[in-house]
Short mmCIF file of C-alpha atoms and ligand atoms in Angstrom, two decimals:
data_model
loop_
_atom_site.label_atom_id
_atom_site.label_comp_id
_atom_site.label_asym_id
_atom_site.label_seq_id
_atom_site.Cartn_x
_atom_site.Cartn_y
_atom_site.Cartn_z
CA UNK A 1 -2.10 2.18 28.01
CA UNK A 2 0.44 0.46 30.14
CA UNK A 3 3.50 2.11 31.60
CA UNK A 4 5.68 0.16 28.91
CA UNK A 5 8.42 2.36 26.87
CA UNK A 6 6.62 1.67 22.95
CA UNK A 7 8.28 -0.30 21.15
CA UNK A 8 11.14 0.60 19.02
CA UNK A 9 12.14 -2.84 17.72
CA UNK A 10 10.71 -5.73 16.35
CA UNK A 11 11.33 -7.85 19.21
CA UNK A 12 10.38 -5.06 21.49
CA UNK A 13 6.82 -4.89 19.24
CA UNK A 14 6.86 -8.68 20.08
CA UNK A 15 7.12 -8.47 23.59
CA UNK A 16 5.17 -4.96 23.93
CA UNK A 17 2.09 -6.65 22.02
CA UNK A 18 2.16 -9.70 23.66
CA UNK A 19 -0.50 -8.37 26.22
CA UNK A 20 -4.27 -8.83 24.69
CA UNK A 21 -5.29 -5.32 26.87
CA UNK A 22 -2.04 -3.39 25.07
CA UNK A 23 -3.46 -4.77 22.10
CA UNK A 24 -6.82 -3.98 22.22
CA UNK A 25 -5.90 -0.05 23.85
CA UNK A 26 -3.40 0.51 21.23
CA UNK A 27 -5.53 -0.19 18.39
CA UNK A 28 -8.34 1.38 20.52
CA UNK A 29 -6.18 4.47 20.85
CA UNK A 30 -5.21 4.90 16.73
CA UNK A 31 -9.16 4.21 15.98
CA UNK A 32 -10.86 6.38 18.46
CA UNK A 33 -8.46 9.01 19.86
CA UNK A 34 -11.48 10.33 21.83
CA UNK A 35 -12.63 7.65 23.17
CA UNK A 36 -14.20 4.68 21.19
CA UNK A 37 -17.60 5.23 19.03
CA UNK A 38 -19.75 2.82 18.55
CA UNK A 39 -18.55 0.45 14.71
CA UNK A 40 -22.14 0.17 13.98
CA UNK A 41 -24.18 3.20 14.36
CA UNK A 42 -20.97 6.44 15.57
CA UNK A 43 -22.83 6.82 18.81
CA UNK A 44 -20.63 7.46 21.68
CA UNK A 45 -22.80 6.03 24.20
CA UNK A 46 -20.90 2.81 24.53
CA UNK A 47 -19.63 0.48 27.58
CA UNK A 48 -16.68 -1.52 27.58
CA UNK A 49 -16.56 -5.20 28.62
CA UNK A 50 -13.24 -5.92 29.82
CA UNK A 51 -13.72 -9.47 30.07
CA UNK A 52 -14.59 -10.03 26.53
CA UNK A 53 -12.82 -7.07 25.41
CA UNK A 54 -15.73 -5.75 23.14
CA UNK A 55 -17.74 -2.54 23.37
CA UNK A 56 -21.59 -2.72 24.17
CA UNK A 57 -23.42 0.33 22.54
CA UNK A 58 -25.95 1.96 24.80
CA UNK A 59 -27.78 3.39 21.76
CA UNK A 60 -31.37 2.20 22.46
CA UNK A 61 -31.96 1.63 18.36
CA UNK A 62 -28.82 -0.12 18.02
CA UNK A 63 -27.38 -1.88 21.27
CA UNK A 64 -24.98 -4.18 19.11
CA UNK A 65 -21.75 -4.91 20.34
CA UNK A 66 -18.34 -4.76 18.42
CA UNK A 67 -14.95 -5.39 18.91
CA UNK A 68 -12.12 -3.00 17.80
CA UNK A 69 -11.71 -5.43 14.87
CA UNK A 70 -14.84 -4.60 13.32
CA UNK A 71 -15.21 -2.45 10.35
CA UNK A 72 -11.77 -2.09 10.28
CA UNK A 73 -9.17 -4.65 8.05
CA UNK A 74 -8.78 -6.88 10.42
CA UNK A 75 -12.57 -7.73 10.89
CA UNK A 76 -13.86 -11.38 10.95
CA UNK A 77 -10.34 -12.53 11.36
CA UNK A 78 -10.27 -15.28 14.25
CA UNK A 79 -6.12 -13.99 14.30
CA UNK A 80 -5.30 -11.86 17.42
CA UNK A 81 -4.27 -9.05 17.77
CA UNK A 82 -0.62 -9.30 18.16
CA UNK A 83 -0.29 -11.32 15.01
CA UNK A 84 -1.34 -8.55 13.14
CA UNK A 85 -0.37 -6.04 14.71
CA UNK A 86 3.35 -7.79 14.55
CA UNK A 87 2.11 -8.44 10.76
CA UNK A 88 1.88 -4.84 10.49
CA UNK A 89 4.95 -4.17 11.81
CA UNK A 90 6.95 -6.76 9.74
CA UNK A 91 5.84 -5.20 6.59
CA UNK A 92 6.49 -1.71 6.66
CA UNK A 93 9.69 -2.27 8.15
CA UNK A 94 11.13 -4.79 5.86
CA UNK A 95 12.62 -2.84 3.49
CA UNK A 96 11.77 -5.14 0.16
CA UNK A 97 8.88 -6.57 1.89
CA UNK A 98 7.77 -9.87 3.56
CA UNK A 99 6.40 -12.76 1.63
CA UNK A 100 3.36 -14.89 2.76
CA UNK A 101 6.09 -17.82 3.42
CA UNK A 102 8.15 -15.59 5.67
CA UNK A 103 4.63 -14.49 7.96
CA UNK A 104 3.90 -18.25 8.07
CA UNK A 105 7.10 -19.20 9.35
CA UNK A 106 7.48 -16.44 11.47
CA UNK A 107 4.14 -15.81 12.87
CA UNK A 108 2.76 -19.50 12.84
CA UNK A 109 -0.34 -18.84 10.88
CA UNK A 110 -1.05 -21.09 7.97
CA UNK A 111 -0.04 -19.70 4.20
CA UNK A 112 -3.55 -18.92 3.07
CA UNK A 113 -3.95 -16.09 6.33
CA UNK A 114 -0.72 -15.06 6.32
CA UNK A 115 -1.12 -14.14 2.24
CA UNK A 116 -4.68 -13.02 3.60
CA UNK A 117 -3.46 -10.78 5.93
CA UNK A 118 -0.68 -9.72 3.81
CA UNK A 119 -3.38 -8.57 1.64
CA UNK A 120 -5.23 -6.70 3.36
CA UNK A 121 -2.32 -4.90 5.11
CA UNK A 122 -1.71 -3.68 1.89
CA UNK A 123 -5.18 -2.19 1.39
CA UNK A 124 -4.70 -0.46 4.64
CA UNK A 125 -1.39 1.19 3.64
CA UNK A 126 -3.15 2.43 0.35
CA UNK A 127 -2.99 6.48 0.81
CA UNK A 128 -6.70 7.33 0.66
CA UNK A 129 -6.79 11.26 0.20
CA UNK A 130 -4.30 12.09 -2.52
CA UNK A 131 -3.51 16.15 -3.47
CA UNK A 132 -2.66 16.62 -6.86
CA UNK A 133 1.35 16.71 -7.39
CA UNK A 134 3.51 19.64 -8.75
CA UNK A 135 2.57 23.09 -8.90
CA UNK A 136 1.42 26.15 -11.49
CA UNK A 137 4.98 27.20 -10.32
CA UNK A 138 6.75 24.69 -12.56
CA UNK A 139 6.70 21.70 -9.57
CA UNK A 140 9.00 19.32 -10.73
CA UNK A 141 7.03 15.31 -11.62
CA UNK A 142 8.53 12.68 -12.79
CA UNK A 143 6.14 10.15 -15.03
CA UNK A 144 7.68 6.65 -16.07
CA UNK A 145 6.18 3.46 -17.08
CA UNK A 146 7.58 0.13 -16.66
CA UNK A 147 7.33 -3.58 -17.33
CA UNK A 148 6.54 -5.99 -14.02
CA UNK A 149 6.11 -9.94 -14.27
CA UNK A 150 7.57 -12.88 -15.20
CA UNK A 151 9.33 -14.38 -17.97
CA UNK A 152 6.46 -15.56 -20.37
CA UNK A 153 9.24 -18.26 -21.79
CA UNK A 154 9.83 -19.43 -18.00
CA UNK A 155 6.36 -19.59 -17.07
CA UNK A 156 4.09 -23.06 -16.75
CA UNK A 157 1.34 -23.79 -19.63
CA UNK A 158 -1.65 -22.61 -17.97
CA UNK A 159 -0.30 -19.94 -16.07
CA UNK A 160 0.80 -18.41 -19.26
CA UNK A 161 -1.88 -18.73 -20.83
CA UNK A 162 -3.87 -17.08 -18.13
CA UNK A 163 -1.18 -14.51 -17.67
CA UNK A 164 -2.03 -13.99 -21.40
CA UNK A 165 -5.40 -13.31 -21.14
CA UNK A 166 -4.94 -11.10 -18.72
CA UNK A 167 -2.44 -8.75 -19.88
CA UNK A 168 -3.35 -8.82 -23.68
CA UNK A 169 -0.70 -10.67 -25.23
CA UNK A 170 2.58 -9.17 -23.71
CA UNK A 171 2.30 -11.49 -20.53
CA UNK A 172 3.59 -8.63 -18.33
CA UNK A 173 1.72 -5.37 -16.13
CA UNK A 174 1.86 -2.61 -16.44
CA UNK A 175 3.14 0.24 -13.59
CA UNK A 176 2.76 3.94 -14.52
CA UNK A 177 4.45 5.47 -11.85
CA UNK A 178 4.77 9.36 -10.86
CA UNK A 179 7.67 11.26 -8.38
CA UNK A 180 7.18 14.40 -7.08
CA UNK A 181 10.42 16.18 -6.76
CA UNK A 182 10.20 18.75 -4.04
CA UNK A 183 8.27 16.55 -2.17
CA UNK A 184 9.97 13.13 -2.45
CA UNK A 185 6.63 11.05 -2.76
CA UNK A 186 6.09 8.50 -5.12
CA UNK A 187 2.35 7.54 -6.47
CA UNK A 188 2.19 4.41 -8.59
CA UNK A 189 -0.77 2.68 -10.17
CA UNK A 190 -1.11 -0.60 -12.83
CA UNK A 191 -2.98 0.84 -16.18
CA UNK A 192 -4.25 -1.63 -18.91
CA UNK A 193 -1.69 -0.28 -21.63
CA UNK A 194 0.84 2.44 -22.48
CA UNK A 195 -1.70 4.48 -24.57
CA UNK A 196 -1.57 8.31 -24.71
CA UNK A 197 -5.24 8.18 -23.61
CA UNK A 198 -4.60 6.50 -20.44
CA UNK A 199 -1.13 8.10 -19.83
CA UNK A 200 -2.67 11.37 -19.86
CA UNK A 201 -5.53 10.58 -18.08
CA UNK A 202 -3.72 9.45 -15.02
CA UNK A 203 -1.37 12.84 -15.41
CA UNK A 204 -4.49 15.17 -15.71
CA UNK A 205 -5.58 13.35 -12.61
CA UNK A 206 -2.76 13.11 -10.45
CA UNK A 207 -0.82 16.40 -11.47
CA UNK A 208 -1.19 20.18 -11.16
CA UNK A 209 -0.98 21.88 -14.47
CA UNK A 210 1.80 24.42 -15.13
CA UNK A 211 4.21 21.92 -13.63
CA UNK A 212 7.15 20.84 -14.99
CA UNK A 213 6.78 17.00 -16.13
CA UNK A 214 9.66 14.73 -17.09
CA UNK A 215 9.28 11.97 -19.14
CA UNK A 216 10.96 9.99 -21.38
CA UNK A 217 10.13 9.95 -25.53
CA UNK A 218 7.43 7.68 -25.85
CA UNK A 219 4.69 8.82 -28.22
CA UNK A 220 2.25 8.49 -25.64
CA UNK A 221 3.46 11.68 -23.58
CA UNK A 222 3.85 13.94 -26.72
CA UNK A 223 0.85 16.55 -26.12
CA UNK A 224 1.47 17.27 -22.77
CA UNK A 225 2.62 20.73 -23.98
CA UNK A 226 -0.93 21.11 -25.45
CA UNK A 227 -2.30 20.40 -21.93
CA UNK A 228 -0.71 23.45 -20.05
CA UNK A 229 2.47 21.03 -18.42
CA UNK A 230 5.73 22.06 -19.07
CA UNK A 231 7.25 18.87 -20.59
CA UNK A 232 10.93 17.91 -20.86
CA UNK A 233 11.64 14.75 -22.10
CA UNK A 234 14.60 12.23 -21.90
CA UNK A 235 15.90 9.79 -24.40
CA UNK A 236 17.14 6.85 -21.70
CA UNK A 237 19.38 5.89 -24.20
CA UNK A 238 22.04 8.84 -25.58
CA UNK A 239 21.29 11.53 -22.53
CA UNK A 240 20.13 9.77 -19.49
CA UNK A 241 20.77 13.05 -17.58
CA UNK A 242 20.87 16.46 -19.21
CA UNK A 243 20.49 18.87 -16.30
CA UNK A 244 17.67 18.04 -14.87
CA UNK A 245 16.00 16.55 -17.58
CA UNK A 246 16.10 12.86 -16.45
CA UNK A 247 14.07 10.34 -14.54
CA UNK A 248 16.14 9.04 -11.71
CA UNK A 249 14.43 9.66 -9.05
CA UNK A 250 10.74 7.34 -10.41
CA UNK A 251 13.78 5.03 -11.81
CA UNK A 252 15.16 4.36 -7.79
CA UNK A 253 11.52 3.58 -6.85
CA UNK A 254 11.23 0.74 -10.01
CA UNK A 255 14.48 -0.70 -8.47
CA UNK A 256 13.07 -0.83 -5.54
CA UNK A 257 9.85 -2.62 -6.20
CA UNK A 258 11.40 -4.70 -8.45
CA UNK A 259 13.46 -5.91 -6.04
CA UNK A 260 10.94 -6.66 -3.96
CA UNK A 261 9.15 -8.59 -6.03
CA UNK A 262 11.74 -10.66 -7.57
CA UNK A 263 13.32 -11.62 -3.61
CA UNK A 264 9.83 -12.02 -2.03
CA UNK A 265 7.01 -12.91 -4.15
CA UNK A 266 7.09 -16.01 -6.38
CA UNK A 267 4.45 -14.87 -8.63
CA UNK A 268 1.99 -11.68 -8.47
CA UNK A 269 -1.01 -11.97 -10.48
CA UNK A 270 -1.48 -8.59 -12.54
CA UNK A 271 -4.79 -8.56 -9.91
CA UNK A 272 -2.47 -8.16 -6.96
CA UNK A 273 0.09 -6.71 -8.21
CA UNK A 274 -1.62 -3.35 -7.46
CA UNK A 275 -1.56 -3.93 -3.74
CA UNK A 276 1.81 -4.76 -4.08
CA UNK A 277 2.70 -1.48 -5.63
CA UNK A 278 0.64 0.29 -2.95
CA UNK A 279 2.78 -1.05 -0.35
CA UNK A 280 5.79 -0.58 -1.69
CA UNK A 281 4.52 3.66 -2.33
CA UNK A 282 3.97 3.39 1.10
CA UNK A 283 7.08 2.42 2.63
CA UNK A 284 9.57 4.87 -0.03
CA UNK A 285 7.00 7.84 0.84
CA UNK A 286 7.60 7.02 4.95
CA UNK A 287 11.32 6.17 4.38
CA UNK A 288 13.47 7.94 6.55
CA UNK A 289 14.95 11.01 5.37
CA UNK A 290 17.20 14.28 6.32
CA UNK A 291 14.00 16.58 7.15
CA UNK A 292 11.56 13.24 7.81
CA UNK A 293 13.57 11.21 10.14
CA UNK A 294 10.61 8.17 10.35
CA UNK A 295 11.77 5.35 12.66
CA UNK A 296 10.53 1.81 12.44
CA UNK A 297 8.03 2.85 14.73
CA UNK A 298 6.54 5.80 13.35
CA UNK A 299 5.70 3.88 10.10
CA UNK A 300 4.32 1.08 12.10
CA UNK A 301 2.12 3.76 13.87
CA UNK A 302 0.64 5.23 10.58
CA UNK A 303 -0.36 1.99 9.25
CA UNK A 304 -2.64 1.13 12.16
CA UNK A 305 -3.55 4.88 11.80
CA UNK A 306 -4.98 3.76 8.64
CA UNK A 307 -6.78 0.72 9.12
CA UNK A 308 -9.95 1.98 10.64
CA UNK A 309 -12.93 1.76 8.36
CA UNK A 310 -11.21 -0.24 5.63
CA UNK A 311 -12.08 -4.01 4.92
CA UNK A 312 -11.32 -6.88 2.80
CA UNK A 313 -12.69 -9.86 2.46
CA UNK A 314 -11.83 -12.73 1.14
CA UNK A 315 -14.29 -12.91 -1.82
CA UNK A 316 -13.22 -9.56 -2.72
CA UNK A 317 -9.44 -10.38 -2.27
CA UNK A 318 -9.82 -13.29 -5.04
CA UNK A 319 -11.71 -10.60 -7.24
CA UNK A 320 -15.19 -12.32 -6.83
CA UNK A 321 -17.13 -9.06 -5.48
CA UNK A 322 -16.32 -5.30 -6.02
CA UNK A 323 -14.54 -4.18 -2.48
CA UNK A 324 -16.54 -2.07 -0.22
CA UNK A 325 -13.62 -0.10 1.44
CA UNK A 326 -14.22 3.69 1.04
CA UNK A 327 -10.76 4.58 0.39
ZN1 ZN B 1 -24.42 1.56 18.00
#
């Protein structure tokens, strides 16, 4: 790496990543912190050809060459490097995110790579490795469910017809969120309806039993008690907060990504709209806090940290294939 301070701004990131080699040894750097291994077969026999700036790999059965693109998100994009790695920054650090208009403009890609990359920036900041939330102890969740899209009345014919089909008659998605108290992290997911099959699915899954879960008085969550959770409910309407039986803390994060989505994104199919929630879980579980103090740069850091081995393409991104990411 260069002698350069790292960047702390997003001008600074501008500047900083306006070198190809700072690039390519940064993203070299989060991908292979000892020393790169080859994208094809993981041997570490490889040789580096600074001209080109792609790796040969020595491995007699293999010998291909790659690039510190491949197998990662930003493979098989003719983009360089410090459009997506500026990309990257520009997301995580806009606090109600960045629309594919705004990367356009800013970046001077066209609208169909910017919402491309967009995209698959979003895959990357999905948090692979999840540990259940709560604790036997009585760890404190929060579950909620809310309401995301637009205005059926508002909406064109055929889009609301198709937003229709998709979302079984109510025209809207579907977010069943979860907020672990004592740790401050958020986990958020779209689900197909507000049954008690699927509710409780996604609690078995995603919380410890023997916590303590808080929920409001939908049907749906009334035999958590049955399941070994401690459940308090709320009733939003005559005791939003009764000690600490409330929902405040999962109700900050819908603000949040609703106002995202109303500012930024002129319409999110119910398909997307999952990426969209993973990105905004990413930036409220890397916000800076008293005992976390995360700068701009130390989210921007963790999101390259992620990218390795994931990939999107672009038939997958318009839901024509299953995705092949591991995560
Ligand atoms: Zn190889």
């Amino acid at each position: 790496m260069k002698n350069n301070a790292f960047p702390k701004s997003l001008l600074q990131a501008i500047r900083y990543f306006a070198d190809p080699d700072v690039c390519v040894d940064f993203v070299a750097s989060m991908r292979w912190p000892n020393g790169a291994v080859c994208a094809h077969c993981g041997g570490h026999k490889v040789s580096y050809l600074s001209t080109r700036r792609i790796w040969k790999c020595m491995n007699r059965d293999c010998h291909k060459q790659f690039s510190v693109k491949t197998g990662s998100v930003f493979e098989d994009s003719p983009l360089p490097l410090d459009k997506w790695l500026t990309a990257v920054w520009l997301v995580v650090n806009c606090k109600n995110g960045i629309s594919s208009y705004e990367i356009m403009r800013d970046l001077k890609v066209t609208q169909k790579s910017a919402w491309f990359m967009l995209h698959r920036i979003r895959l990357a900041l999905r948090e692979g490795n999840w540990s259940k939330m709560g604790g036997q102890d009585g760890g404190p969740v929060e579950v909620d469910e809310t309401f995301v899209g637009p205005d059926p009345r508002k909406m064109h014919r055929g889009r609301r017809l198709r937003s229709i089909e998709l979302n079984g008659g109510h025209g809207k998605a579907i977010v069943m969120g979860m907020l672990d108290r004592d740790a401050r992290k958020v986990r958020a997911q779209v689900v197909p309806n507000v049954k008690r099959g699927t509710l409780q699915d996604a609690i078995l899954n995603g919380i410890e039993k023997g916590s303590t879960v808080y929920t409001d008085g939908w049907v749906g969550y009334e035999t958590l008690d049955a399941q070994d959770y401690i459940h308090e409910t709320v009733t939003h309407i005559d005791e939003y907060v009764r000690g600490h039986v409330h929902t405040q803390g999962i109700d900050n994060f819908w603000s949040l990504l609703k106002r995202g989505l109303k500012g930024t994104y002129v319409a999110v199919e119910p398909f997307h709209l999952d990426r969209y929630v993973d990105e905004q879980v990413f930036r409220y579980n890397n916000r800076a806090t008293k005992d976390n103090p995360l700068n701009d740069a130390d989210r921007f850091v963790l999101a390259v940290s992620q990218i390795a081995g994931k990939r999107l393409t672009y038939a997958e991104l318009t839901g024509k294939v299953e995705e092949t990411s591991p995560a």
